[in-house]
mmCIF file of C-alpha atoms and ligand atoms in Angstrom:
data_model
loop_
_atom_site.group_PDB
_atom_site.id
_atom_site.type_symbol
_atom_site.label_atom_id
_atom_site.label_comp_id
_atom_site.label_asym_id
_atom_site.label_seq_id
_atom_site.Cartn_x
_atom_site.Cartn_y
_atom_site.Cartn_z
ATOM 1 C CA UNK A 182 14.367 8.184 15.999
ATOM 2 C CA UNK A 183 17.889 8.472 14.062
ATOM 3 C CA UNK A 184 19.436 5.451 14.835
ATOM 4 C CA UNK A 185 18.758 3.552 11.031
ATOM 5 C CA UNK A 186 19.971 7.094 9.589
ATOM 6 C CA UNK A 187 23.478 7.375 8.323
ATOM 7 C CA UNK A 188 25.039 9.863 6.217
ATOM 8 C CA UNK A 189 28.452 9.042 4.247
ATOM 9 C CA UNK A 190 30.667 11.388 2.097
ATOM 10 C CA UNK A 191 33.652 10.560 -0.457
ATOM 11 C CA UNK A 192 35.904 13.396 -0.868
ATOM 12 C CA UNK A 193 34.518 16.031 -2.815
ATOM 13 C CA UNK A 194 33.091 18.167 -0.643
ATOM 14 C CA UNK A 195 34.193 16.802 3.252
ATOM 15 C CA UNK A 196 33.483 20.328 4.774
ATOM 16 C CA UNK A 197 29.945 20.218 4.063
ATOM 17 C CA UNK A 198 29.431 16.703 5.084
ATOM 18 C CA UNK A 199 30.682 17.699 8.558
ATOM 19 C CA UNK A 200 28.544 20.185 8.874
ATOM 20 C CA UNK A 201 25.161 18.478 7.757
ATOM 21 C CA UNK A 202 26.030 15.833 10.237
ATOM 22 C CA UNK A 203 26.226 18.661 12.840
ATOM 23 C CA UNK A 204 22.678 19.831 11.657
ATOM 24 C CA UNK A 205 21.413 16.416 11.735
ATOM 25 C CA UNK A 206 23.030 15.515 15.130
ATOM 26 C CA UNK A 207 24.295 12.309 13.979
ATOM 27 C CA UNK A 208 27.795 11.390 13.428
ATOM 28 C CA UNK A 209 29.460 11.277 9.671
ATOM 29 C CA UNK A 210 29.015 7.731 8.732
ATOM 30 C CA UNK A 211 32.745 5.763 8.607
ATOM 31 C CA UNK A 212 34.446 5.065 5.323
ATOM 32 C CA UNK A 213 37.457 4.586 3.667
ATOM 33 C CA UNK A 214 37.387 6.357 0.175
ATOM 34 C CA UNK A 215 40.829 6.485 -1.528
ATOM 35 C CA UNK A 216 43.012 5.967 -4.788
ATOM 36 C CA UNK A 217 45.620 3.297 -5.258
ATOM 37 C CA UNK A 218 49.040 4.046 -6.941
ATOM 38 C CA UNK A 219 47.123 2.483 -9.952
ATOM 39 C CA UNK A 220 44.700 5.445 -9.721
ATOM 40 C CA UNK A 221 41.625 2.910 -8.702
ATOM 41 C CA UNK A 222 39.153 4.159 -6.227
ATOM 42 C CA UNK A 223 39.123 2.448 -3.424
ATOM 43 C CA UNK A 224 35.807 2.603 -0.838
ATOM 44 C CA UNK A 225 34.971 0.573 2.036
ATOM 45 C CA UNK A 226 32.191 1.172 4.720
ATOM 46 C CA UNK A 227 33.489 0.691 8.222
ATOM 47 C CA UNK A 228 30.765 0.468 10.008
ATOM 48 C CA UNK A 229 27.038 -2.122 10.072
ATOM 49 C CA UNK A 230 24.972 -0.747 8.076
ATOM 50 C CA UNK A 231 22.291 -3.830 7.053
ATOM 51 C CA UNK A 232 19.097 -2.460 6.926
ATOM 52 C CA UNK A 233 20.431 1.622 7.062
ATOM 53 C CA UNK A 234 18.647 4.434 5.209
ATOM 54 C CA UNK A 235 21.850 5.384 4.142
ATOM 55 C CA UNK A 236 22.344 9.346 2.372
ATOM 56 C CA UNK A 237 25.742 9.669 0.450
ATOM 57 C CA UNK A 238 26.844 13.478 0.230
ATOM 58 C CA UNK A 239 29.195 14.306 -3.035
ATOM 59 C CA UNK A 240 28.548 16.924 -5.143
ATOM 60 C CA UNK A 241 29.915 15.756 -8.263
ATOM 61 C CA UNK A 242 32.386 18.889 -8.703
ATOM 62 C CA UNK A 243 35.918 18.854 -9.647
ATOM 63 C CA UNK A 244 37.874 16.232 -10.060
ATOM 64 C CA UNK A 245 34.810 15.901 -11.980
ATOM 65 C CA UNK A 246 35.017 11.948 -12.787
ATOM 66 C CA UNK A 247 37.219 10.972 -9.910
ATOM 67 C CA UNK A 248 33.755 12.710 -8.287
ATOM 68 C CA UNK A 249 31.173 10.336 -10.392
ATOM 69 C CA UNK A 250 33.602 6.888 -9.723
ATOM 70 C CA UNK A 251 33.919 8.483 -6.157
ATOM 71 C CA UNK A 252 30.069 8.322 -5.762
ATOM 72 C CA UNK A 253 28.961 4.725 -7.948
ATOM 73 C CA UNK A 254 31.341 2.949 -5.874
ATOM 74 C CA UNK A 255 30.146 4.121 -2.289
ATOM 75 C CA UNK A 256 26.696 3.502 -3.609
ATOM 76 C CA UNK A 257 27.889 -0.246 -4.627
ATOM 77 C CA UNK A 258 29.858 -1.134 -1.625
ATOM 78 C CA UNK A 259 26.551 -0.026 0.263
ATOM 79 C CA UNK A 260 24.013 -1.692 -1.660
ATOM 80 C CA UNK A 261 26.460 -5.022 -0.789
ATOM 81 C CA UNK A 262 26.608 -4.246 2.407
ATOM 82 C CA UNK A 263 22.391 -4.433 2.043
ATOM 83 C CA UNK A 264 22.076 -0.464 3.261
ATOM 84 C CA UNK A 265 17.881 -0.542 2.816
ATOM 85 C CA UNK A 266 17.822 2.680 1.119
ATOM 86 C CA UNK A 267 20.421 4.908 -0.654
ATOM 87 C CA UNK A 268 20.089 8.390 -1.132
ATOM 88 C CA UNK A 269 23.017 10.458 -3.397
ATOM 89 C CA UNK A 270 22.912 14.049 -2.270
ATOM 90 C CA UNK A 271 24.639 15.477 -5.431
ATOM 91 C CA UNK A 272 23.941 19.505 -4.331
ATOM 92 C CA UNK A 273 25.651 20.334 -7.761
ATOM 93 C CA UNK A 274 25.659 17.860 -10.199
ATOM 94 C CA UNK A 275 28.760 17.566 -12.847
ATOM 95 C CA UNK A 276 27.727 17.469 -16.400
ATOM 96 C CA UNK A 277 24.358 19.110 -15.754
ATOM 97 C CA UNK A 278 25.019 21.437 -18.843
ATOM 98 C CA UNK A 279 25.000 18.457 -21.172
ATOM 99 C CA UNK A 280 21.416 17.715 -21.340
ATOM 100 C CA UNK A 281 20.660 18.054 -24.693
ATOM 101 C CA UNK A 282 21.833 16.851 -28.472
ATOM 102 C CA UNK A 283 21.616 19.952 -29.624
ATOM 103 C CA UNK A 284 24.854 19.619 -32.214
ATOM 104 C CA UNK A 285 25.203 16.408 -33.790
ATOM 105 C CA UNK A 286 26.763 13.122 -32.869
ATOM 106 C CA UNK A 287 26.909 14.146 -29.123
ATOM 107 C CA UNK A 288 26.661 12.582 -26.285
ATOM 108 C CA UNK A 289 23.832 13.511 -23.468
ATOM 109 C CA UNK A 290 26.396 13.561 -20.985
ATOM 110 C CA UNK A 291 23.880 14.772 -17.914
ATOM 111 C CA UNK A 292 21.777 11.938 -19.005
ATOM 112 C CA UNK A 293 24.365 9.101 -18.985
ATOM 113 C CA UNK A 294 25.643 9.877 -15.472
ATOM 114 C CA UNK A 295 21.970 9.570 -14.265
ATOM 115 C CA UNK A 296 22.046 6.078 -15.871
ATOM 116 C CA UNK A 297 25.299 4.977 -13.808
ATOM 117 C CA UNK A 298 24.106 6.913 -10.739
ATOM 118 C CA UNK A 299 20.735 4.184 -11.007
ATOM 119 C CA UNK A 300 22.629 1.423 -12.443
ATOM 120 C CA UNK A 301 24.558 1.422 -9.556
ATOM 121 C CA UNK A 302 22.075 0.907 -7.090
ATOM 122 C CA UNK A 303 20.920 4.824 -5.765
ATOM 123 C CA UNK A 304 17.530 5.137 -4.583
ATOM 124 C CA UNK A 305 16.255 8.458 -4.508
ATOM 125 C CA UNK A 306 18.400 11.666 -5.327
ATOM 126 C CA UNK A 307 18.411 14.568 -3.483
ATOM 127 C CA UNK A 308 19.703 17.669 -5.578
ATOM 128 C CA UNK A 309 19.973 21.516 -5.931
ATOM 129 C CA UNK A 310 19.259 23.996 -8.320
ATOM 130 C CA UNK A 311 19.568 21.870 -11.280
ATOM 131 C CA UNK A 312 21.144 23.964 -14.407
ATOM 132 C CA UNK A 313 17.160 22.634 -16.058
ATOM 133 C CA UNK A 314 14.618 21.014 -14.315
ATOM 134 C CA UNK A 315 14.300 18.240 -17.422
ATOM 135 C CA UNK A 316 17.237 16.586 -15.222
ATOM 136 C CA UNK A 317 15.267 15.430 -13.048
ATOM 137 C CA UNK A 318 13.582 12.780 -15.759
ATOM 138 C CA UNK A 319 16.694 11.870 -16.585
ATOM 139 C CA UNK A 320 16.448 9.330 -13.340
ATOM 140 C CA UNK A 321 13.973 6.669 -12.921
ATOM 141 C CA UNK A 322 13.991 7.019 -9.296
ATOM 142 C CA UNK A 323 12.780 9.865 -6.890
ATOM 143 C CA UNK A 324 14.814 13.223 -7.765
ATOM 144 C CA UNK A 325 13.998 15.801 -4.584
ATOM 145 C CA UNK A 326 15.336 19.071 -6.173
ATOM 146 C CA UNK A 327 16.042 21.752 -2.989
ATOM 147 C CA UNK A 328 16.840 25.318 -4.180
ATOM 148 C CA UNK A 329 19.314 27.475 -2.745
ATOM 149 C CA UNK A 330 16.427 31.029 -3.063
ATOM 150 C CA UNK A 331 15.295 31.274 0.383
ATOM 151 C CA UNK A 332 18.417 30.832 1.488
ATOM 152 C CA UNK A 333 20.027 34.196 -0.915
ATOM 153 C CA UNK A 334 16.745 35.959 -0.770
ATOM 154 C CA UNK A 335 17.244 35.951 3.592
ATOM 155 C CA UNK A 336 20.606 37.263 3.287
ATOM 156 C CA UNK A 337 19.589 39.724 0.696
ATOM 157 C CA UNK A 338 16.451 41.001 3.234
ATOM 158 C CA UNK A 339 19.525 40.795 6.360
ATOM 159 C CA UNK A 340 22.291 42.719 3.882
ATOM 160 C CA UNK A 341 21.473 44.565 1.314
ATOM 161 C CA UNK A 342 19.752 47.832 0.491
ATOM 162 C CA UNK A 343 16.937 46.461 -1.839
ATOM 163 C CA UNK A 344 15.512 49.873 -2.576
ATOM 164 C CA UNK A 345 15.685 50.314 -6.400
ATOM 165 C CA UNK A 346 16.876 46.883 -7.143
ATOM 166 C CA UNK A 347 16.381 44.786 -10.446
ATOM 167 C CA UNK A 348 16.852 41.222 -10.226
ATOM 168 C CA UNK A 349 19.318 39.892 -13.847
ATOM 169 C CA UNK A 350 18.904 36.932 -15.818
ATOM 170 C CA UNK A 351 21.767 36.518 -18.003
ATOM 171 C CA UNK A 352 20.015 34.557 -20.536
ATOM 172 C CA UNK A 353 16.982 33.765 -21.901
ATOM 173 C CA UNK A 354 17.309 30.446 -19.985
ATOM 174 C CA UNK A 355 17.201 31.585 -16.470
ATOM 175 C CA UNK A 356 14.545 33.983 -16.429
ATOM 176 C CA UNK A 357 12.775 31.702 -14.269
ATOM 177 C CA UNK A 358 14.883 31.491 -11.925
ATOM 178 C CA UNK A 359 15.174 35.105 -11.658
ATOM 179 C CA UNK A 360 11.709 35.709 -11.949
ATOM 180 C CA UNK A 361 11.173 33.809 -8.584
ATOM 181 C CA UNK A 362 13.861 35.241 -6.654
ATOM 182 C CA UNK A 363 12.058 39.510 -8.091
ATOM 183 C CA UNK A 364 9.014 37.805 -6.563
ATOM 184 C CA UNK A 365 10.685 36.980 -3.193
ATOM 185 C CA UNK A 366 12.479 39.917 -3.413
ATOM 186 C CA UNK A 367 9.580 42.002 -4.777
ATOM 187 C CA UNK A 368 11.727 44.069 -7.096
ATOM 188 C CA UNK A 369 11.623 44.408 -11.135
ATOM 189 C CA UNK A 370 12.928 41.855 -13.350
ATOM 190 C CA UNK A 371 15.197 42.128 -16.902
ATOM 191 C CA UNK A 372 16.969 39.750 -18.691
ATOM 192 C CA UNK A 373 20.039 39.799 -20.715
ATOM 193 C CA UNK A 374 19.817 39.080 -24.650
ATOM 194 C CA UNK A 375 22.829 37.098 -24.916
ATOM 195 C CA UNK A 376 23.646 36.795 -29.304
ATOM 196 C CA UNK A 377 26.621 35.020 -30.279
ATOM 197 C CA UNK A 378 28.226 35.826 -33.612
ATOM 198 C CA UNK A 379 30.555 33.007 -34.851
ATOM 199 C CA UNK A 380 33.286 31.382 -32.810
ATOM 200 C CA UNK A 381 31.317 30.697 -29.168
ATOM 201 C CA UNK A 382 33.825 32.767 -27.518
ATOM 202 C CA UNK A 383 34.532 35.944 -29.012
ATOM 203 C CA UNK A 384 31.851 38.620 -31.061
ATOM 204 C CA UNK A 385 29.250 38.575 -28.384
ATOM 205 C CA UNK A 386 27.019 40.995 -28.369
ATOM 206 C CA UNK A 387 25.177 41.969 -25.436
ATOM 207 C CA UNK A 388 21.461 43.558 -24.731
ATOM 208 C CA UNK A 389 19.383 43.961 -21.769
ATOM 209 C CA UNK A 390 15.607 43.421 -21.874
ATOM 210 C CA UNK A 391 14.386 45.718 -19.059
ATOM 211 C CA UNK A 392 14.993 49.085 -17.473
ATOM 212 C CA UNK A 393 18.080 48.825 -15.261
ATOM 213 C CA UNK A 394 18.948 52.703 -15.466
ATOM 214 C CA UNK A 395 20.204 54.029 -11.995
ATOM 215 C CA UNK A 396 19.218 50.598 -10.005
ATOM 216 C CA UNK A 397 20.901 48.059 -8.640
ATOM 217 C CA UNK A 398 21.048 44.955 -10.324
ATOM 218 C CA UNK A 399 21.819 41.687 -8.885
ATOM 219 C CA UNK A 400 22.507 38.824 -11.717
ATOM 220 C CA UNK A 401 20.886 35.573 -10.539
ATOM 221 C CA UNK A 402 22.542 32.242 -12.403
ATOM 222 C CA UNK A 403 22.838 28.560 -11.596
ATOM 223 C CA UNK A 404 26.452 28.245 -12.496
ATOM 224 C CA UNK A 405 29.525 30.573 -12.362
ATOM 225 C CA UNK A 406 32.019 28.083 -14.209
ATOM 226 C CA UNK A 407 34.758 30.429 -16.044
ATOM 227 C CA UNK A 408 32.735 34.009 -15.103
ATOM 228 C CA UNK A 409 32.887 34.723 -18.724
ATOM 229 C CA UNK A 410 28.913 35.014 -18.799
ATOM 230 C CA UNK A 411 28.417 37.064 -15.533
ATOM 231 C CA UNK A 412 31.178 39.735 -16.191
ATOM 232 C CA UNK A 413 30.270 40.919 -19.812
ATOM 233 C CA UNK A 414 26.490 40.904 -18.098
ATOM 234 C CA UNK A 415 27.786 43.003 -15.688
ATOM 235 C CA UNK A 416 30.131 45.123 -18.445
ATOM 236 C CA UNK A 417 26.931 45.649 -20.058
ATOM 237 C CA UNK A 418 24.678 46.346 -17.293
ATOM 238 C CA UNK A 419 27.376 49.489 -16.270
ATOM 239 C CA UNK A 420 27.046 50.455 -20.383
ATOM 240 C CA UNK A 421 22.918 50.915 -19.442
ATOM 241 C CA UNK A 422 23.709 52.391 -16.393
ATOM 242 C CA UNK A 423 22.898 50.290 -13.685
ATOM 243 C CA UNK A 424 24.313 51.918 -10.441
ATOM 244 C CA UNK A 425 25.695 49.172 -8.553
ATOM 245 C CA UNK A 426 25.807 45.147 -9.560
ATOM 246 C CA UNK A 427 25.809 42.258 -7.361
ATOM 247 C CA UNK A 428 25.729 38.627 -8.816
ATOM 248 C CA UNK A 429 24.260 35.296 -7.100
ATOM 249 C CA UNK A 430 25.179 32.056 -8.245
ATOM 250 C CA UNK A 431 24.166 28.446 -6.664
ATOM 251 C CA UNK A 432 27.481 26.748 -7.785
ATOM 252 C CA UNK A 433 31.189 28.575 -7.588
ATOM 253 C CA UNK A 434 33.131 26.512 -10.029
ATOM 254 C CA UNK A 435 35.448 28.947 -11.069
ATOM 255 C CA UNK A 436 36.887 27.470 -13.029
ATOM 256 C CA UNK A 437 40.217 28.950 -15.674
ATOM 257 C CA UNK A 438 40.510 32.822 -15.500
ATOM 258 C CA UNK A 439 37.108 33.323 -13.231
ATOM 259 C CA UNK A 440 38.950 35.130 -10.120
ATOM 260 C CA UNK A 441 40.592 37.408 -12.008
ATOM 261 C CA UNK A 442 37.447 37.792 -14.396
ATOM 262 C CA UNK A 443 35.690 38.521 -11.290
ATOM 263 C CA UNK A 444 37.906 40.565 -9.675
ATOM 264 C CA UNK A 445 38.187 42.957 -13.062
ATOM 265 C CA UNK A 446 34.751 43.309 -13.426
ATOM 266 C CA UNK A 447 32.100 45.953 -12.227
ATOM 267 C CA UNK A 448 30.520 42.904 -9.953
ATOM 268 C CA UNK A 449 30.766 44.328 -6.538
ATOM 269 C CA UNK A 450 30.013 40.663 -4.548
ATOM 270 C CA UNK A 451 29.822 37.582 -5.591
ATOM 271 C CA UNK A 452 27.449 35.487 -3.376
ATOM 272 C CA UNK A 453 27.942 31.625 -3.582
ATOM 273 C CA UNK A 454 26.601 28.507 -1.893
ATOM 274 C CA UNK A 455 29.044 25.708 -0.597
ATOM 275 C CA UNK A 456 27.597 23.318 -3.098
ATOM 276 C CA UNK A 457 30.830 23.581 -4.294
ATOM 277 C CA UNK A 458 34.090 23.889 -1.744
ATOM 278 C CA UNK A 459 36.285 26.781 -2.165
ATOM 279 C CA UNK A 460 39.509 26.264 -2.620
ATOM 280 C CA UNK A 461 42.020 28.831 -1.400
ATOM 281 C CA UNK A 462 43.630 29.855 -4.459
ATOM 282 C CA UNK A 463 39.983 30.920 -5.154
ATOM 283 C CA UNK A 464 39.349 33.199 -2.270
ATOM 284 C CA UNK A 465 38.842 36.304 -3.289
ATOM 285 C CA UNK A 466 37.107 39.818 -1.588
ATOM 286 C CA UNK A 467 34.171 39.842 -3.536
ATOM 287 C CA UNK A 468 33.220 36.323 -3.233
ATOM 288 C CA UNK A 469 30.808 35.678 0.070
ATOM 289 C CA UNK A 470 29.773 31.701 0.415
ATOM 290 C CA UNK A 471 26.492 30.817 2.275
ATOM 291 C CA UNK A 472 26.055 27.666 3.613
ATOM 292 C CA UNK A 473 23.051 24.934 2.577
ATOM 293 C CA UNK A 474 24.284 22.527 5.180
ATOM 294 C CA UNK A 475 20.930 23.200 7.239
ATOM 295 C CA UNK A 476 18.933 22.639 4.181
ATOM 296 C CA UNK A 477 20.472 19.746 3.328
ATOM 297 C CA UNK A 478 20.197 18.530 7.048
ATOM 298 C CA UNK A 479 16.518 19.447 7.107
ATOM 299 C CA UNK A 480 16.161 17.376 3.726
ATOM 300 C CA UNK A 481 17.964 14.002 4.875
ATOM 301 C CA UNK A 482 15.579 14.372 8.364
ATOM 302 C CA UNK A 483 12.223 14.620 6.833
ATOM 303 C CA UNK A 484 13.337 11.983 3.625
ATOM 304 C CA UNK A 485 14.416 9.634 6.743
ATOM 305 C CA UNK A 486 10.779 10.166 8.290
ATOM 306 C CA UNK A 487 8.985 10.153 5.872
ATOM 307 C CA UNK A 488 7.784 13.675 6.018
ATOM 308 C CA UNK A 489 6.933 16.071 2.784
ATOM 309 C CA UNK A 490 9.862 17.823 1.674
ATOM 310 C CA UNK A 491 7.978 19.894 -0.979
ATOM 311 C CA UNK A 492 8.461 23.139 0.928
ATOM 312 C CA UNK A 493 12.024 22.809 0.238
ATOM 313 C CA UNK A 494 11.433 23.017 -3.488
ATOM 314 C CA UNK A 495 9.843 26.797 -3.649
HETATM 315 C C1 LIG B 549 24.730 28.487 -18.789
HETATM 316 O O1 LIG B 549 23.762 28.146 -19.420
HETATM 317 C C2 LIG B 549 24.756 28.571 -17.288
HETATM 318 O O2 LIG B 549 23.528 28.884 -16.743
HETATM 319 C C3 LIG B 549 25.803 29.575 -16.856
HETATM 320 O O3 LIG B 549 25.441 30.839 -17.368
HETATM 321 C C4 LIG B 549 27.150 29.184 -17.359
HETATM 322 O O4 LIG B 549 27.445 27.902 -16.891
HETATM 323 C C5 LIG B 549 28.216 30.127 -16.900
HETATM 324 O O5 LIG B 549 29.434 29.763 -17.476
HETATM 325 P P1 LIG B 549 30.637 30.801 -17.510
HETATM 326 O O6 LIG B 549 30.804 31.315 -16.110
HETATM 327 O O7 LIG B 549 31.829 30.003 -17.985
HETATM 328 O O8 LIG B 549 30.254 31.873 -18.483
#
């Protein structure tokens, strides 16, 4: 039923590759993918695949363009190797926070790497938890956007007391996000009023839009890049007296100072998804990865058969 079915990787996020295949009970598709003294990206498929419904997984993460060149090149030396159909499963995409002109003379970053993603031959793109869901018409061609929920909202039901819990936006932005994970979770919602005086960085002022008094909170974002965000949350969440915090975040970037933000802050755990891989001088106590590998697998399978996906989406 599998045999036209291959899945590929380049070398952002090998771990996960290997363990989709292992989900999908197929073998990792064979490539070359390296860099030549000259830095040039090299990629070469090693194996027939004319006629293939061919899945590429890379989440475009750090090194965040050798990522992107990583990706358009597997998806050209496939399309000329006349692969029938070529999926990019980008589970976090790079640039994603660029999706907007909202200072002038900028560049819609998010929005330019969906045009060389297409350009260079993808056919469909399977993603996850997009940082907004206007991404998605950003591509001309089929976007299937997964979320990561069910899969923290299980391990919340498996781990964690959820008596008395509030579910955190940081922002404005996500409240929707949170919102849906209070509804699977059935607890109360509140969201953070995040106001920035002057320079971006400094003179933030924090409120909290919701009664968090005594409860547990658990902050619920798409990204945790430097931390910066999620620890004053969490600074300010202790200052209304929340009892105990927890924060959930789709992609681990951490990125600059985020460890030690993390570990310095009143966030108890730190759960993750291995959108992202974790490098070791990452690891850190508070920081628990779960794995979308079998969501991903699932995915590829039912794209490859033709079979409705949508159920993925909630
Ligand atoms: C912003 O809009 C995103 O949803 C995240 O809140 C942001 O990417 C987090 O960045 P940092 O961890 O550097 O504060």
């Amino acid at each position: 039923m599998f045999s036209r079915l291959k899945i590929f990787t380049c070398n952002a996020n090998i771990d996960l590759a290997n363990e989709v295949v292992k989900y999908a009970g197929i073998p990792l598709g064979d490539a070359e993918v390296f860099k030549f003294s000259n830095d040039n990206t090299f990629v070469k498929i090693k194996e027939n695949v004319r006629g293939a419904d061919t899945f590429i997984i890379q989440p475009t993460c750090y090194p965040v363009n050798d990522s992107i060149m990583e990706l358009l090149i597997m998806i050209d030396a496939l399309k000329r190797a006349s692969a029938k159909n070529i999926s990019c499963v980008i589970p976090y995409f790079g640039y994603a926070r660029s999706d907007k002109k909202d200072q002038p003379r900028i560049a819609i970053t998010a929005k330019l790497v969906a045009d060389l993603i297409t350009t260079a031959g993808a056919s469909r793109i399977v993603c996850m938890d997009l940082h907004s869901e206007q991404i998605q018409g950003f591509f001309n061609i089929p976007v299937d956007h997964l979320t990561s929920a069910p899969i923290f909202s299980r391990y919340f039901k498996a781990h964690l007391n959820l008596k008395n819990v509030v579910i955190v936006s940081p922002d404005a932005g996500g409240t929707e996000r949170a919102r849906t994970m209070a509804k699977r979770l059935n607890c109360d919602l509140a969201i953070g009023d995040k106001r920035r005086i002057g320079n971006d960085d400094k003179s933030e002022i924090l409120n909290i839009i919701g009664d968090v008094e005594g409860k547990t909170a658990i902050l619920i974002d798409d990204i945790i890049d430097t931390g910066g965000s999620l620890c004053k949350m969490a600074k300010a969440l202790i200052n209304s007296k929340a009892k105990k915090i927890y924060a959930a975040c789709s992609h681990g970037i951490l990125s600059g100072n985020a460890i030690q933000n993390l570990e310095d802050s009143p966030i108890e755990k730190l759960f993750i998804t291995n959108s992202i891989s974790l490098a070791k001088e990452k690891k850190s106590k508070k920081i628990i990865q779960l794995s979308i590998a079998e969501l991903l697998a699932i995915a590829i399978k039912k794209i490859h058969i033709e079979e409705s996906i949508s159920i993925l989406f909630r």
